[in-house]
mmCIF file of C-alpha atoms in Angstrom:
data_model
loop_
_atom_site.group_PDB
_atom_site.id
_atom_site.type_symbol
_atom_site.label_atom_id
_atom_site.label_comp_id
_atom_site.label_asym_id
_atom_site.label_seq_id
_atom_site.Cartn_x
_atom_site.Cartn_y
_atom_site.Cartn_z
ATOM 1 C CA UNK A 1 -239.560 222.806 -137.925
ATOM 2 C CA UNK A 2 -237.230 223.797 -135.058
ATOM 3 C CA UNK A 3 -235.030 226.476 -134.725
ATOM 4 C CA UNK A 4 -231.735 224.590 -134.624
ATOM 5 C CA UNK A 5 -232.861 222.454 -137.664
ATOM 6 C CA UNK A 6 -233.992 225.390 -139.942
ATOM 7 C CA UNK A 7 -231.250 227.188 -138.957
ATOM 8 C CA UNK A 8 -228.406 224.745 -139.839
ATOM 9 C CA UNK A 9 -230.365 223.950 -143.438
ATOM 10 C CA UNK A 10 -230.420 228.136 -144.292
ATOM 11 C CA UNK A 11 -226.424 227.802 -143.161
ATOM 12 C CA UNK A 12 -226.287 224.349 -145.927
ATOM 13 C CA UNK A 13 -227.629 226.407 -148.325
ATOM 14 C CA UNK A 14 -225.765 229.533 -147.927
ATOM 15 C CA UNK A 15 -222.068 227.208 -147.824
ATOM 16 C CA UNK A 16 -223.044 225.031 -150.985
ATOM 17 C CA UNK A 17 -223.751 228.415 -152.912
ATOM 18 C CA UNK A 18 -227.535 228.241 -153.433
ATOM 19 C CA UNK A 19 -229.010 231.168 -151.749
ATOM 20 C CA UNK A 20 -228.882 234.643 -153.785
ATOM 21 C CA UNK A 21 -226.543 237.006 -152.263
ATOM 22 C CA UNK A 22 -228.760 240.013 -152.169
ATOM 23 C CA UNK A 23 -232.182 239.529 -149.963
ATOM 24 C CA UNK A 24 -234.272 241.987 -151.901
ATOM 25 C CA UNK A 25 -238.039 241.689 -152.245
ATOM 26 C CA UNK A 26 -236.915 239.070 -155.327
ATOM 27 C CA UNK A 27 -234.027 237.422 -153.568
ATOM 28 C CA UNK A 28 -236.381 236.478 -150.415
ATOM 29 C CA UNK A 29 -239.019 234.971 -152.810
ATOM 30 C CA UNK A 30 -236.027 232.849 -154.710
ATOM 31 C CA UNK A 31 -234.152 231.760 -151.287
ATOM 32 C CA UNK A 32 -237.489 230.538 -149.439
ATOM 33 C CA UNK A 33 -238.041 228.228 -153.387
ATOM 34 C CA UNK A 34 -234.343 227.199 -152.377
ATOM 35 C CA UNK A 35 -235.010 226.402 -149.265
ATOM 36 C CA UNK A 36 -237.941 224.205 -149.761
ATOM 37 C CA UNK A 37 -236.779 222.498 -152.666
ATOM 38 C CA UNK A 38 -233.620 221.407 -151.285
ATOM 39 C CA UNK A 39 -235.180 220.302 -147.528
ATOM 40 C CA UNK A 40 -234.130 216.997 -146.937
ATOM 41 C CA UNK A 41 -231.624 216.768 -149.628
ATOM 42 C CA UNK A 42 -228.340 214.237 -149.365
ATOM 43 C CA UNK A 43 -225.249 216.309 -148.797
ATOM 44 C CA UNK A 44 -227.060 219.420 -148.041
ATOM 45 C CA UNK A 45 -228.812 218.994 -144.427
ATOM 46 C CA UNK A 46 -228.254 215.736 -144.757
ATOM 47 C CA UNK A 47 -224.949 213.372 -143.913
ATOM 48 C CA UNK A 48 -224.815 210.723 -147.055
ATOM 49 C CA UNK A 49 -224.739 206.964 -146.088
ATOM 50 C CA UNK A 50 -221.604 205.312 -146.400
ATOM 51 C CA UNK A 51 -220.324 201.528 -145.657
ATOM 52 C CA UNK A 52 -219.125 201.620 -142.496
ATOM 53 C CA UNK A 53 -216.217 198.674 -143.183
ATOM 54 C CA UNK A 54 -215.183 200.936 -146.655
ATOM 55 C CA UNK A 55 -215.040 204.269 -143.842
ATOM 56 C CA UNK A 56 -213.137 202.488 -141.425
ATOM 57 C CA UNK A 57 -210.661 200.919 -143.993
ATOM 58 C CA UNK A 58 -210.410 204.383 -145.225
ATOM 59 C CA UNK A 59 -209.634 206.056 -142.156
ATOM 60 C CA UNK A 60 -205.394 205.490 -141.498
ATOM 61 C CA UNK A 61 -204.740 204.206 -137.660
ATOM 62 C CA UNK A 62 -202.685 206.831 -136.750
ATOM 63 C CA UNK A 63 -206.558 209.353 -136.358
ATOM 64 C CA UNK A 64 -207.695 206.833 -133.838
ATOM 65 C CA UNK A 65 -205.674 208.161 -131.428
ATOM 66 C CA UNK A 66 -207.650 209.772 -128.630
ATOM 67 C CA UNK A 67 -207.456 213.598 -128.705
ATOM 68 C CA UNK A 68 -207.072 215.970 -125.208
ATOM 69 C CA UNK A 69 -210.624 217.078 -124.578
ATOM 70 C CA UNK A 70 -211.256 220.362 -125.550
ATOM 71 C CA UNK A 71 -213.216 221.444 -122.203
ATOM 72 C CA UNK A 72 -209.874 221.057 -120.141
ATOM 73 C CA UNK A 73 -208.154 223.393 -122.550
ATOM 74 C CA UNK A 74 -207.353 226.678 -120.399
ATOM 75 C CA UNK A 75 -208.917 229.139 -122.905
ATOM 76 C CA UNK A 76 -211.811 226.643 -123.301
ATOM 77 C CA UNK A 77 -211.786 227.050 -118.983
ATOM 78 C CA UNK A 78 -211.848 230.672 -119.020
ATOM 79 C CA UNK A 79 -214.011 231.437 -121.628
ATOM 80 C CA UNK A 80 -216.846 229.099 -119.805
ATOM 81 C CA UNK A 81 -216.395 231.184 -117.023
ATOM 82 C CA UNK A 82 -217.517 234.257 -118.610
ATOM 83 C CA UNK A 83 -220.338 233.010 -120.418
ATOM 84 C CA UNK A 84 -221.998 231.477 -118.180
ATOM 85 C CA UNK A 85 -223.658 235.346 -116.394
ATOM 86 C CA UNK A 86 -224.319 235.529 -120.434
ATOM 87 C CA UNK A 87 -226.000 232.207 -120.914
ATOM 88 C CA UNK A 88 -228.029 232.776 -117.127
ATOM 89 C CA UNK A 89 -229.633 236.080 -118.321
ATOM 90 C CA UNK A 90 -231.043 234.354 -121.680
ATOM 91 C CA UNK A 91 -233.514 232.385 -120.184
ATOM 92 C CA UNK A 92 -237.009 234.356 -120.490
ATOM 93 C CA UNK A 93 -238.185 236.615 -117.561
ATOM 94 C CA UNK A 94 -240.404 234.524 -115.238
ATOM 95 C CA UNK A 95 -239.468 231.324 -117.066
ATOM 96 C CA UNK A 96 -237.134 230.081 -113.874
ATOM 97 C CA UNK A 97 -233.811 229.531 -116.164
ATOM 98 C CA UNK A 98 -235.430 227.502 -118.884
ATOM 99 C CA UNK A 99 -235.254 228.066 -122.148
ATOM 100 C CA UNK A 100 -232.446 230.383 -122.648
ATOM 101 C CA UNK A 101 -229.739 230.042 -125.824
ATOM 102 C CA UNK A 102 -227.091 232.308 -127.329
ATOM 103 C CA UNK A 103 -226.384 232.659 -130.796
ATOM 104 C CA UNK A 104 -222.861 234.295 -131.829
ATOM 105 C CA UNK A 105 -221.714 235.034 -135.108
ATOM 106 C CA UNK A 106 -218.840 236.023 -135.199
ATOM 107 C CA UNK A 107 -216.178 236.463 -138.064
ATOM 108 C CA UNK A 108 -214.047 233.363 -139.175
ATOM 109 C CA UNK A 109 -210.635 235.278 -138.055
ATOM 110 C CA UNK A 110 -211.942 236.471 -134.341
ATOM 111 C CA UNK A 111 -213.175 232.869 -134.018
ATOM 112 C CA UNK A 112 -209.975 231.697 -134.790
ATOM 113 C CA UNK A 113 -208.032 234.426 -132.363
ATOM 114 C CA UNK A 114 -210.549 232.405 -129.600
ATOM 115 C CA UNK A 115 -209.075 229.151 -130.513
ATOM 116 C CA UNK A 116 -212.000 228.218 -133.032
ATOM 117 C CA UNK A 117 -215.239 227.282 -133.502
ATOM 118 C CA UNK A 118 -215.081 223.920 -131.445
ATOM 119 C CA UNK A 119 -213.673 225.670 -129.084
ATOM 120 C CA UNK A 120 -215.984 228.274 -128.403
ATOM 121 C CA UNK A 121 -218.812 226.065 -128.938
ATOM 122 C CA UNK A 122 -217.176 223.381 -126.060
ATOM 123 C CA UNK A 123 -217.046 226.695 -123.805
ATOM 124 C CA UNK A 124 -220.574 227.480 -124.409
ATOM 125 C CA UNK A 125 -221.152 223.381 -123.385
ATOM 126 C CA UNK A 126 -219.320 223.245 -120.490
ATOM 127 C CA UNK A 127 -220.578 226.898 -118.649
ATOM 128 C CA UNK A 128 -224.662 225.832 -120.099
ATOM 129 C CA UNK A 129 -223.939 222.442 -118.400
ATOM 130 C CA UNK A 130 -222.732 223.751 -115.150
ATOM 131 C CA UNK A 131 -226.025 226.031 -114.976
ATOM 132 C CA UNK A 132 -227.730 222.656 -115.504
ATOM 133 C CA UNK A 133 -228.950 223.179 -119.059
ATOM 134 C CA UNK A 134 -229.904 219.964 -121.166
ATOM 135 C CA UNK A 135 -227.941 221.317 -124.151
ATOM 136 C CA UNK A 136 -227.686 221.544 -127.876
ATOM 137 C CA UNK A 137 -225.022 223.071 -129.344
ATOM 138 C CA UNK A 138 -224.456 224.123 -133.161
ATOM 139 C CA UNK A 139 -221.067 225.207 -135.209
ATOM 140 C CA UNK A 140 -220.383 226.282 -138.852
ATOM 141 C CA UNK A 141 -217.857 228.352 -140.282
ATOM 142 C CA UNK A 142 -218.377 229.837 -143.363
ATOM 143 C CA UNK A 143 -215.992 232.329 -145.744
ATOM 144 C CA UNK A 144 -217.908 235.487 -143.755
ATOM 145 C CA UNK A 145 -219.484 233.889 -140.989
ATOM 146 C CA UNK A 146 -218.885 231.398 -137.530
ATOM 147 C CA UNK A 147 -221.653 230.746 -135.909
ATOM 148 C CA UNK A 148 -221.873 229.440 -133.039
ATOM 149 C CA UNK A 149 -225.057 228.145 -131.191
ATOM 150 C CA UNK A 150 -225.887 226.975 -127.404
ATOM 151 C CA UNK A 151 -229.423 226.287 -126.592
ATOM 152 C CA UNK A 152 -231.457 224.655 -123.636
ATOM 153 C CA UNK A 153 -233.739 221.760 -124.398
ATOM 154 C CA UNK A 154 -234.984 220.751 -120.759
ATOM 155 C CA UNK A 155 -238.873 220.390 -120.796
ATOM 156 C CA UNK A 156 -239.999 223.075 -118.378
ATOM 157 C CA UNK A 157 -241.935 222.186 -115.397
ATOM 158 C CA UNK A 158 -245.761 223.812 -116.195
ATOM 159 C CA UNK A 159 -245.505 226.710 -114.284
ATOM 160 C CA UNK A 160 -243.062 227.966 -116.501
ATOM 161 C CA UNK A 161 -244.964 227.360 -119.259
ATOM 162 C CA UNK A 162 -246.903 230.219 -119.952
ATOM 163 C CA UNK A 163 -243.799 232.940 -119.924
ATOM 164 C CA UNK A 164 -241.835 230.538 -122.464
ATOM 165 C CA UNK A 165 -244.881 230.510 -124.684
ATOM 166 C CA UNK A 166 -245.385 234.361 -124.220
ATOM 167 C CA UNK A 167 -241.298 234.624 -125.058
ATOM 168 C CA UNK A 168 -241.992 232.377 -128.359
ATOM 169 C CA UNK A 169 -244.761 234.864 -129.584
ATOM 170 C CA UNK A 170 -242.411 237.599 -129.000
ATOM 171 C CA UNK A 171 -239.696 236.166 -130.375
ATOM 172 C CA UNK A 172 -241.877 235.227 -133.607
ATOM 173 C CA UNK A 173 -243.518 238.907 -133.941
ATOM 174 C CA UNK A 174 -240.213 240.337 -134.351
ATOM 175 C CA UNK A 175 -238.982 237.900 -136.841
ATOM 176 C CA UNK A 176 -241.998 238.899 -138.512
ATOM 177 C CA UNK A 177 -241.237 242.140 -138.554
ATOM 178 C CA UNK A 178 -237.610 242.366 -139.796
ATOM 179 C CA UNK A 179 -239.140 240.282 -142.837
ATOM 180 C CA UNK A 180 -241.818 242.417 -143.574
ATOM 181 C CA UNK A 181 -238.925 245.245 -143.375
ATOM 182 C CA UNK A 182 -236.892 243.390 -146.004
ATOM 183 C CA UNK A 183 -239.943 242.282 -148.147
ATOM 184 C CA UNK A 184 -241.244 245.948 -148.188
ATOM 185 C CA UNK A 185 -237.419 247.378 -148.319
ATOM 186 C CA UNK A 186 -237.320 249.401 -145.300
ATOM 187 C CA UNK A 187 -234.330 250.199 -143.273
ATOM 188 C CA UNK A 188 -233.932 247.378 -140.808
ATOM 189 C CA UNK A 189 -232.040 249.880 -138.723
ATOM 190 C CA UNK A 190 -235.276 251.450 -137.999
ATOM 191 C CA UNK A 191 -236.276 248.394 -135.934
ATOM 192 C CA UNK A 192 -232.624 248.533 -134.040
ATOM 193 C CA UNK A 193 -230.106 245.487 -133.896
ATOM 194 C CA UNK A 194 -231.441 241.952 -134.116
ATOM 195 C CA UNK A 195 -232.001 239.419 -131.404
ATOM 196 C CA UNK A 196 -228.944 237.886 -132.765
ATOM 197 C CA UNK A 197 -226.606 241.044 -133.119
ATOM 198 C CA UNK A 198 -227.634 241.617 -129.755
ATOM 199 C CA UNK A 199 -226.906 237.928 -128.166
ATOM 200 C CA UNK A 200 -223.369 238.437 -130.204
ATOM 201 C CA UNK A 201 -222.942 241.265 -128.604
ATOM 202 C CA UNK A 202 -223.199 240.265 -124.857
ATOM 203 C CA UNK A 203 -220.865 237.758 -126.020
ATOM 204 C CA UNK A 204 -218.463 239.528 -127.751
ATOM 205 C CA UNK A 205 -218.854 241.694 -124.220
ATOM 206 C CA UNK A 206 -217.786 238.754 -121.686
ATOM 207 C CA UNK A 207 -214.826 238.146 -124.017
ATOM 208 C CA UNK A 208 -213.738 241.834 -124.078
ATOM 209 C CA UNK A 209 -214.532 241.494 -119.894
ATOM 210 C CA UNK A 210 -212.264 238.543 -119.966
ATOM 211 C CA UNK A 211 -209.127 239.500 -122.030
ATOM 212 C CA UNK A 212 -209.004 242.228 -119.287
ATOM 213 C CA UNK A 213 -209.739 240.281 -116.380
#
């Protein structure tokens, strides 16, 4: 399964109340049973069906109006700006700018000081986009978490190949790791801050840089 997809149905989960709230050696066995039982599931990863004539005789006129974009907002503008020396240095060593992402979770309130999770995630767009990412983006705001999620999804030219697959393996061994810490109840801080404490703090770095810019 891919990141982005996993990812979003762990976040599904977590928002609809599922998941068990402490991620002992027990609570990791009875989340992964969540997880797999609910894959797939209408309303959790998945949007339910509707009629299209009973949504669009449900939705009043007045919403069709065409709202200002959010990339031309000025915080939207500025925040770009900054992220995009974040976004470049993602990308793997030797993998010539493919495959980088940043992952920032943030809480609800500093999101909101930022102008919100659509937003931020229409900065991260617009700066990936302008260092000529093919991008995915991903948003969710929960009662103790925003995420936010930029990734590139260009196929990379076979030279590349081999660093992106050794970044992958390294990427996986750690994940590993912080599981078997959990599993075995270790102190995570022994292994140091996560790949995505670390991402959220480069960005929460670029928006400290840019307050005082």
């Amino acid at each position: 399964m891919a990141y982005q997809k996993a990812l979003a149905h762990v976040i599904a989960c977590s928002e609809a109340g599922l998941l068990p709230a402490k991620l002992d050696h027990d609570g990791m066995k009875q989340a992964l049973g969540v997880l797999r039982q609910t894959l797939g599931a209408p309303g959790v990863t998945n949007p339910v069906r509707t009629d299209p004539a009973r949504k669009t005789a449900e939705v009043p006129s007045a919403t069709t109006a065409k709202r200002p974009s959010l990339s031309k907002d000025p915080r939207c503008v500025a925040l770009s700006e900054a992220l995009k020396p974040v976004l470049r240095v993602t990308s793997p060593e030797g993998a010539g700018g493919y495959g980088g992402s940043l992952q920032a979770n943030l809480h609800p309130a500093d999101a909101e000081v930022l102008g919100g999770v659509p937003l931020i995630r229409a900065a991260m767009r617009r700066a990936a986009r302008q260092l000529g990412w093919k991008v995915q983006t991903l948003g969710q705001v929960g009662e103790r978490v925003a995420l936010v999620l930029v990734h590139d999804v260009r196929e990379a030219p076979a030279e590349f190949a081999d660093a992106l697959e050794e970044d992958r393996m390294r990427k996986g061994t750690e994940a590993m790791e912080r599981v078997s810490a959990v599993m075995g109840e270790q102190e995570l801080s022994e292994l140091g801050p996560s790949p995505v404490e670390r991402q959220t703090d480069a960005f929460r770095g670029c928006v400290l840089a840019r307050s005082h810019g």
